[in-house]
PDB file of C-alpha atoms and ligand atoms in Angstrom:
ATOM      1  CA  MET Y  15      90.231  92.501  75.518  1.00 98.00           C
ATOM      2  CA  LYS Y  16      86.839  94.140  75.842  1.00 98.00           C
ATOM      3  CA  ILE Y  17      86.505  97.479  77.598  1.00 98.00           C
ATOM      4  CA  PHE Y  18      83.524  98.027  79.873  1.00 98.00           C
ATOM      5  CA  LEU Y  19      82.737 101.242  81.716  1.00 98.00           C
ATOM      6  CA  ASP Y  20      82.219 100.822  85.447  1.00 98.00           C
ATOM      7  CA  THR Y  21      79.582 103.499  85.872  1.00 98.00           C
ATOM      8  CA  ALA Y  22      75.853 104.163  86.018  1.00 98.00           C
ATOM      9  CA  ASN Y  23      76.288 107.678  84.646  1.00 98.00           C
ATOM     10  CA  VAL Y  24      74.507 108.045  81.321  1.00 98.00           C
ATOM     11  CA  THR Y  25      76.575 111.060  80.224  1.00 98.00           C
ATOM     12  CA  GLU Y  26      79.805 109.083  80.607  1.00 98.00           C
ATOM     13  CA  LEU Y  27      78.275 106.081  78.882  1.00 98.00           C
ATOM     14  CA  ARG Y  28      77.018 108.136  75.936  1.00 98.00           C
ATOM     15  CA  GLU Y  29      80.452 109.706  75.510  1.00 97.00           C
ATOM     16  CA  GLY Y  30      82.274 106.362  75.740  1.00 97.00           C
ATOM     17  CA  VAL Y  31      79.902 104.696  73.290  1.00 97.00           C
ATOM     18  CA  ALA Y  32      80.200 107.647  70.868  1.00 97.00           C
ATOM     19  CA  MET Y  33      83.984 107.148  70.892  1.00 96.00           C
ATOM     20  CA  GLY Y  34      83.350 103.575  69.748  1.00 96.00           C
ATOM     21  CA  LEU Y  35      85.462 102.229  72.578  1.00 94.00           C
ATOM     22  CA  VAL Y  36      82.922 100.831  75.000  1.00 97.00           C
ATOM     23  CA  ASP Y  37      81.904  97.175  74.722  1.00 98.00           C
ATOM     24  CA  GLY Y  38      79.741  97.020  77.828  1.00 98.00           C
ATOM     25  CA  CYS Y  39      79.002  98.376  81.288  1.00 98.00           C
ATOM     26  CA  THR Y  40      79.116  97.213  84.867  1.00 98.00           C
ATOM     27  CA  THR Y  41      77.058  98.781  87.622  1.00 98.00           C
ATOM     28  CA  ASN Y  42      76.764  98.067  91.317  1.00 98.00           C
ATOM     29  CA  PRO Y  43      74.455  99.359  94.078  1.00 98.00           C
ATOM     30  CA  SER Y  44      76.936 102.107  95.060  1.00 98.00           C
ATOM     31  CA  LEU Y  45      77.234 103.396  91.474  1.00 98.00           C
ATOM     32  CA  ILE Y  46      73.437 103.330  90.997  1.00 98.00           C
ATOM     33  CA  ALA Y  47      72.867 105.140  94.313  1.00 98.00           C
ATOM     34  CA  LYS Y  48      75.265 107.924  93.232  1.00 98.00           C
ATOM     35  CA  GLU Y  49      73.005 108.826  90.296  1.00 98.00           C
ATOM     36  CA  LYS Y  50      69.988 109.637  92.547  1.00 98.00           C
ATOM     37  CA  ARG Y  51      67.492 108.505  89.888  1.00 97.00           C
ATOM     38  CA  PRO Y  52      64.647 105.956  90.000  1.00 98.00           C
ATOM     39  CA  PHE Y  53      66.143 102.512  89.361  1.00 98.00           C
ATOM     40  CA  ARG Y  54      64.108 101.065  86.493  1.00 98.00           C
ATOM     41  CA  PRO Y  55      64.198 104.021  84.057  1.00 98.00           C
ATOM     42  CA  LEU Y  56      67.898 104.514  84.802  1.00 98.00           C
ATOM     43  CA  VAL Y  57      68.896 100.919  84.031  1.00 98.00           C
ATOM     44  CA  GLU Y  58      66.645 100.798  80.957  1.00 98.00           C
ATOM     45  CA  GLU Y  59      68.408 103.904  79.647  1.00 98.00           C
ATOM     46  CA  ILE Y  60      71.839 102.414  80.392  1.00 98.00           C
ATOM     47  CA  CYS Y  61      70.951  99.181  78.582  1.00 98.00           C
ATOM     48  CA  SER Y  62      69.712 101.059  75.522  1.00 98.00           C
ATOM     49  CA  ILE Y  63      72.835 103.272  75.357  1.00 98.00           C
ATOM     50  CA  VAL Y  64      75.215 100.329  75.628  1.00 98.00           C
ATOM     51  CA  ALA Y  65      73.270  97.801  73.467  1.00 98.00           C
ATOM     52  CA  PRO Y  66      74.237  95.336  72.140  1.00 98.00           C
ATOM     53  CA  GLY Y  67      77.009  95.389  74.784  1.00 98.00           C
ATOM     54  CA  ASP Y  68      76.357  93.649  78.073  1.00 98.00           C
ATOM     55  CA  VAL Y  69      75.230  95.634  81.131  1.00 98.00           C
ATOM     56  CA  SER Y  70      75.655  94.091  84.575  1.00 98.00           C
ATOM     57  CA  LEU Y  71      72.833  94.871  87.030  1.00 98.00           C
ATOM     58  CA  GLU Y  72      73.332  93.730  90.595  1.00 98.00           C
ATOM     59  CA  VAL Y  73      70.872  92.058  92.952  1.00 98.00           C
ATOM     60  CA  VAL Y  74      70.623  93.452  96.472  1.00 98.00           C
ATOM     61  CA  ALA Y  75      69.029  90.406  98.120  1.00 98.00           C
ATOM     62  CA  THR Y  76      71.510  88.218  99.977  1.00 98.00           C
ATOM     63  CA  ASP Y  77      69.485  84.998 100.246  1.00 98.00           C
ATOM     64  CA  PHE Y  78      69.068  82.450  97.451  1.00 98.00           C
ATOM     65  CA  ASP Y  79      65.322  82.973  96.887  1.00 98.00           C
ATOM     66  CA  GLY Y  80      65.660  86.748  96.905  1.00 98.00           C
ATOM     67  CA  MET Y  81      68.599  86.709  94.475  1.00 98.00           C
ATOM     68  CA  VAL Y  82      66.741  84.412  92.090  1.00 98.00           C
ATOM     69  CA  LYS Y  83      63.616  86.578  92.240  1.00 98.00           C
ATOM     70  CA  GLU Y  84      65.529  89.842  91.690  1.00 98.00           C
ATOM     71  CA  GLY Y  85      67.765  88.178  89.096  1.00 98.00           C
ATOM     72  CA  LYS Y  86      64.760  87.172  87.017  1.00 98.00           C
ATOM     73  CA  GLU Y  87      63.400  90.724  87.189  1.00 98.00           C
ATOM     74  CA  LEU Y  88      66.752  92.271  86.244  1.00 98.00           C
ATOM     75  CA  ALA Y  89      67.160  89.872  83.319  1.00 98.00           C
ATOM     76  CA  GLN Y  90      63.860  91.245  81.951  1.00 98.00           C
ATOM     77  CA  VAL Y  91      65.154  94.823  81.803  1.00 98.00           C
ATOM     78  CA  ALA Y  92      66.709  94.312  78.358  1.00 98.00           C
ATOM     79  CA  PRO Y  93      68.206  91.524  76.229  1.00 98.00           C
ATOM     80  CA  ASN Y  94      71.730  92.789  77.066  1.00 98.00           C
ATOM     81  CA  ALA Y  95      71.158  92.770  80.841  1.00 98.00           C
ATOM     82  CA  VAL Y  96      73.444  90.457  82.808  1.00 98.00           C
ATOM     83  CA  VAL Y  97      72.544  89.706  86.426  1.00 98.00           C
ATOM     84  CA  LYS Y  98      75.240  90.356  89.002  1.00 98.00           C
ATOM     85  CA  CYS Y  99      75.321  88.156  92.120  1.00 98.00           C
ATOM     86  CA  PRO Y 100      77.828  88.324  94.979  1.00 98.00           C
ATOM     87  CA  LEU Y 101      80.268  85.499  95.555  1.00 98.00           C
ATOM     88  CA  THR Y 102      78.651  83.918  98.622  1.00 98.00           C
ATOM     89  CA  LYS Y 103      77.243  80.441  99.220  1.00 98.00           C
ATOM     90  CA  ASP Y 104      73.756  81.638  98.275  1.00 98.00           C
ATOM     91  CA  GLY Y 105      75.240  83.628  95.404  1.00 98.00           C
ATOM     92  CA  LEU Y 106      76.812  80.479  93.950  1.00 98.00           C
ATOM     93  CA  LYS Y 107      73.510  78.634  94.278  1.00 98.00           C
ATOM     94  CA  ALA Y 108      71.765  81.526  92.545  1.00 98.00           C
ATOM     95  CA  VAL Y 109      74.321  81.477  89.710  1.00 98.00           C
ATOM     96  CA  LYS Y 110      73.732  77.766  89.195  1.00 98.00           C
ATOM     97  CA  HIS Y 111      69.967  78.244  89.210  1.00 98.00           C
ATOM     98  CA  LEU Y 112      69.798  81.353  87.021  1.00 98.00           C
ATOM     99  CA  SER Y 113      72.337  80.100  84.486  1.00 98.00           C
ATOM    100  CA  SER Y 114      70.486  76.788  84.167  1.00 97.00           C
ATOM    101  CA  GLU Y 115      67.466  78.874  83.108  1.00 97.00           C
ATOM    102  CA  GLY Y 116      69.520  80.660  80.454  1.00 97.00           C
ATOM    103  CA  ILE Y 117      70.053  83.866  82.464  1.00 98.00           C
ATOM    104  CA  ARG Y 118      73.604  85.184  82.214  1.00 98.00           C
ATOM    105  CA  VAL Y 119      75.305  86.036  85.485  1.00 98.00           C
ATOM    106  CA  ASN Y 120      78.340  88.108  86.423  1.00 98.00           C
ATOM    107  CA  GLN Y 121      79.606  86.863  89.782  1.00 98.00           C
ATOM    108  CA  THR Y 122      80.996  89.795  91.685  1.00 98.00           C
ATOM    109  CA  LEU Y 123      83.138  90.494  94.755  1.00 98.00           C
ATOM    110  CA  CYS Y 124      85.587  87.707  93.905  1.00 98.00           C
ATOM    111  CA  PHE Y 125      88.765  87.833  95.975  1.00 98.00           C
ATOM    112  CA  SER Y 126      90.247  84.345  95.623  1.00 98.00           C
ATOM    113  CA  ALA Y 127      91.025  81.717  93.007  1.00 98.00           C
ATOM    114  CA  THR Y 128      88.968  79.136  94.913  1.00 98.00           C
ATOM    115  CA  GLN Y 129      85.911  81.394  94.695  1.00 98.00           C
ATOM    116  CA  ALA Y 130      86.519  81.816  90.965  1.00 98.00           C
ATOM    117  CA  LEU Y 131      86.826  78.060  90.420  1.00 98.00           C
ATOM    118  CA  LEU Y 132      83.480  77.457  92.127  1.00 98.00           C
ATOM    119  CA  SER Y 133      81.836  80.261  90.188  1.00 98.00           C
ATOM    120  CA  ALA Y 134      82.937  78.776  86.859  1.00 98.00           C
ATOM    121  CA  LYS Y 135      81.647  75.366  87.954  1.00 98.00           C
ATOM    122  CA  ALA Y 136      78.317  77.009  88.861  1.00 98.00           C
ATOM    123  CA  GLY Y 137      78.083  78.376  85.299  1.00 98.00           C
ATOM    124  CA  ALA Y 138      78.813  82.100  85.657  1.00 98.00           C
ATOM    125  CA  THR Y 139      79.137  83.989  82.378  1.00 98.00           C
ATOM    126  CA  TYR Y 140      81.593  86.452  83.961  1.00 98.00           C
ATOM    127  CA  ILE Y 141      83.750  86.357  87.078  1.00 98.00           C
ATOM    128  CA  SER Y 142      84.712  89.724  88.577  1.00 98.00           C
ATOM    129  CA  PRO Y 143      87.957  89.700  90.590  1.00 98.00           C
ATOM    130  CA  PHE Y 144      88.288  93.069  92.368  1.00 98.00           C
ATOM    131  CA  LEU Y 145      91.949  93.827  91.927  1.00 97.00           C
ATOM    132  CA  GLY Y 146      92.085  97.403  93.247  1.00 97.00           C
ATOM    133  CA  ARG Y 147      90.475  96.374  96.536  1.00 98.00           C
ATOM    134  CA  LEU Y 148      93.110  93.653  96.975  1.00 98.00           C
ATOM    135  CA  ASP Y 149      95.855  96.186  96.277  1.00 97.00           C
ATOM    136  CA  ASP Y 150      94.217  98.351  98.977  1.00 97.00           C
ATOM    137  CA  ILE Y 151      94.995  95.675 101.573  1.00 98.00           C
ATOM    138  CA  ALA Y 152      98.557  95.114 100.315  1.00 97.00           C
ATOM    139  CA  ALA Y 153      97.738  91.934  98.381  1.00 97.00           C
ATOM    140  CA  VAL Y 154      98.627  91.892  94.669  1.00 96.00           C
ATOM    141  CA  GLY Y 155      95.272  91.998  92.907  1.00 97.00           C
ATOM    142  CA  MET Y 156      96.790  91.191  89.535  1.00 97.00           C
ATOM    143  CA  ASP Y 157      98.132  87.862  90.843  1.00 97.00           C
ATOM    144  CA  LEU Y 158      94.525  86.821  91.341  1.00 98.00           C
ATOM    145  CA  VAL Y 159      93.583  87.796  87.783  1.00 98.00           C
ATOM    146  CA  ARG Y 160      96.557  85.749  86.478  1.00 98.00           C
ATOM    147  CA  ASP Y 161      95.643  82.726  88.604  1.00 98.00           C
ATOM    148  CA  ILE Y 162      92.029  82.751  87.465  1.00 98.00           C
ATOM    149  CA  CYS Y 163      93.003  83.115  83.790  1.00 98.00           C
ATOM    150  CA  GLU Y 164      95.362  80.150  84.158  1.00 98.00           C
ATOM    151  CA  ILE Y 165      92.848  77.911  85.941  1.00 98.00           C
ATOM    152  CA  TYR Y 166      90.114  78.677  83.428  1.00 98.00           C
ATOM    153  CA  ARG Y 167      92.524  78.047  80.538  1.00 97.00           C
ATOM    154  CA  VAL Y 168      93.693  74.704  81.961  1.00 97.00           C
ATOM    155  CA  TYR Y 169      90.134  73.394  82.291  1.00 97.00           C
ATOM    156  CA  GLY Y 170      88.611  75.170  79.317  1.00 97.00           C
ATOM    157  CA  PHE Y 171      85.972  76.979  81.397  1.00 98.00           C
ATOM    158  CA  LYS Y 172      83.816  79.293  79.300  1.00 97.00           C
ATOM    159  CA  THR Y 173      83.432  81.856  82.131  1.00 98.00           C
ATOM    160  CA  GLN Y 174      84.984  85.170  81.087  1.00 98.00           C
ATOM    161  CA  VAL Y 175      87.413  86.935  83.392  1.00 98.00           C
ATOM    162  CA  LEU Y 176      86.228  90.503  83.953  1.00 98.00           C
ATOM    163  CA  ALA Y 177      88.979  92.437  85.740  1.00 98.00           C
ATOM    164  CA  ALA Y 178      87.159  94.850  88.064  1.00 98.00           C
ATOM    165  CA  SER Y 179      88.003  97.512  90.618  1.00 98.00           C
ATOM    166  CA  ILE Y 180      90.500  98.892  88.133  1.00 98.00           C
ATOM    167  CA  ARG Y 181      91.989 102.145  89.351  1.00 97.00           C
ATOM    168  CA  ASN Y 182      94.698 103.104  86.835  1.00 97.00           C
ATOM    169  CA  PRO Y 183      96.102 102.430  83.338  1.00 98.00           C
ATOM    170  CA  LEU Y 184      98.730  99.980  84.636  1.00 97.00           C
ATOM    171  CA  HIS Y 185      95.901  97.771  85.893  1.00 98.00           C
ATOM    172  CA  VAL Y 186      94.508  97.779  82.346  1.00 98.00           C
ATOM    173  CA  VAL Y 187      97.854  96.853  80.767  1.00 98.00           C
ATOM    174  CA  ASP Y 188      98.457  94.065  83.281  1.00 97.00           C
ATOM    175  CA  ALA Y 189      94.924  92.707  82.903  1.00 98.00           C
ATOM    176  CA  ALA Y 190      95.431  92.599  79.126  1.00 98.00           C
ATOM    177  CA  LYS Y 191      98.794  90.821  79.546  1.00 97.00           C
ATOM    178  CA  ALA Y 192      97.187  88.295  81.894  1.00 97.00           C
ATOM    179  CA  GLY Y 193      94.575  87.507  79.232  1.00 97.00           C
ATOM    180  CA  ALA Y 194      91.502  88.901  81.008  1.00 98.00           C
ATOM    181  CA  HIS Y 195      88.552  88.873  78.596  1.00 98.00           C
ATOM    182  CA  VAL Y 196      87.240  92.204  79.867  1.00 98.00           C
ATOM    183  CA  ALA Y 197      88.514  95.147  81.899  1.00 98.00           C
ATOM    184  CA  THR Y 198      85.873  97.353  83.486  1.00 98.00           C
ATOM    185  CA  MET Y 199      87.030 100.806  84.477  1.00 98.00           C
ATOM    186  CA  PRO Y 200      85.810 104.260  85.515  1.00 98.00           C
ATOM    187  CA  PHE Y 201      85.452 106.783  82.687  1.00 98.00           C
ATOM    188  CA  SER Y 202      88.428 108.717  84.095  1.00 98.00           C
ATOM    189  CA  VAL Y 203      90.694 105.685  83.581  1.00 98.00           C
ATOM    190  CA  LEU Y 204      89.439 105.222  80.004  1.00 98.00           C
ATOM    191  CA  GLU Y 205      90.440 108.831  79.315  1.00 96.00           C
ATOM    192  CA  MET Y 206      93.889 108.252  80.836  1.00 97.00           C
ATOM    193  CA  LEU Y 207      94.467 105.321  78.461  1.00 97.00           C
ATOM    194  CA  MET Y 208      94.538 107.601  75.431  1.00 96.00           C
ATOM    195  CA  LYS Y 209      96.656 110.410  76.860  1.00 95.00           C
ATOM    196  CA  HIS Y 210     100.393 110.760  76.344  1.00 96.00           C
ATOM    197  CA  PRO Y 211     102.343 114.001  76.901  1.00 96.00           C
ATOM    198  CA  LEU Y 212     104.608 113.217  73.932  1.00 98.00           C
ATOM    199  CA  THR Y 213     101.538 113.033  71.676  1.00 98.00           C
ATOM    200  CA  ASP Y 214     100.476 116.526  72.809  1.00 97.00           C
ATOM    201  CA  ILE Y 215     104.005 117.957  72.493  1.00 98.00           C
ATOM    202  CA  GLY Y 216     104.495 116.340  69.063  1.00 98.00           C
ATOM    203  CA  LEU Y 217     101.156 117.591  67.756  1.00 98.00           C
ATOM    204  CA  LYS Y 218     101.849 121.144  68.945  1.00 98.00           C
ATOM    205  CA  LYS Y 219     105.233 121.147  67.205  1.00 98.00           C
ATOM    206  CA  PHE Y 220     103.757 119.828  63.926  1.00 98.00           C
ATOM    207  CA  LEU Y 221     101.039 122.480  63.945  1.00 98.00           C
ATOM    208  CA  ASP Y 222     103.414 125.313  64.884  1.00 97.00           C
ATOM    209  CA  ASP Y 223     105.734 124.368  61.993  1.00 98.00           C
ATOM    210  CA  TRP Y 224     102.792 124.059  59.613  1.00 97.00           C
ATOM    211  CA  ASN Y 225     101.308 127.399  60.599  1.00 97.00           C
ATOM    212  CA  LYS Y 226     104.684 129.149  60.229  1.00 97.00           C
ATOM    213  CA  SER Y 227     105.054 127.720  56.700  1.00 96.00           C
ATOM    214  CA  GLY Y 228     101.797 129.291  55.475  1.00 93.00           C
ATOM    215  CA  ALA Y 229     100.975 126.047  53.593  1.00 94.00           C
ATOM    216  CA  LYS Y 230      97.346 124.824  53.104  1.00 93.00           C
ATOM    217  CA  ILE Y 231      95.814 121.372  52.624  1.00 94.00           C
TER     218      ILE Y 231
HETATM  219  O1  LIG G 312      83.443  96.769  89.192  1.00 92.07           O
HETATM  220  C1  LIG G 312      83.666  96.825  90.559  1.00 92.07           C
HETATM  221  C2  LIG G 312      83.994  98.197  90.979  1.00 92.07           C
HETATM  222  O2  LIG G 312      82.869  98.994  90.896  1.00 92.07           O
HETATM  223  C3  LIG G 312      84.644  98.337  92.283  1.00 92.07           C
HETATM  224  O3  LIG G 312      85.561  99.326  92.101  1.00 92.07           O
HETATM  225  O4  LIG G 312      87.061 101.113  92.779  1.00 92.07           O
HETATM  226  O5  LIG G 312      84.957 100.653  94.086  1.00 92.07           O
HETATM  227  O6  LIG G 312      86.884  99.073  94.190  1.00 92.07           O
HETATM  228  P1  LIG G 312      86.149 100.098  93.374  1.00 92.07           P
END
């Protein structure tokens, strides 16, 4: 399973990439707005940090013509840019249109298996089920990820399942068990994945014993 960082923060991205653990990045209008930087230089920097990993850049138009126009511009930002379109009627049309022109699209804000089926038929490169936001309304987000993985497997769809709105390490484990191709997560969740109190306690004990012995490597 690939790991993407769900952030537009270049410091986090540089650190994740330096660890060798980041395969790509997803952004959205809220994450971009948080950075308070001009759009184009920010996304160019993100794409160059993460290259050759994919970087999702989202349209803000909501009509078909606007999404296609913005999608074409976003696809020009860098070779690893993937256009993100919302899962609406116009968004599906835009996915069909952009993907038929060779532009890769991540279809976002997916909350049902029927939406995901249509998105795959439209030719999306990635489908983004938002599991945390389903959990927020007392629906089991991971059930959706499982359903989509199963449907895509049954029909051999090439669309990759990108588990999004991940809030904690258990989401990552469950997404991996479900067979999601990608999990996108905040930097804080990536850090949680590598922490274990028994690792810290064990390391301290080893080093205390070593230091007491006076031995050297
Ligand atoms: O990738 C989608 C993500 O940005 C949404 O996450 O935590 O805002 O639901 P969240």
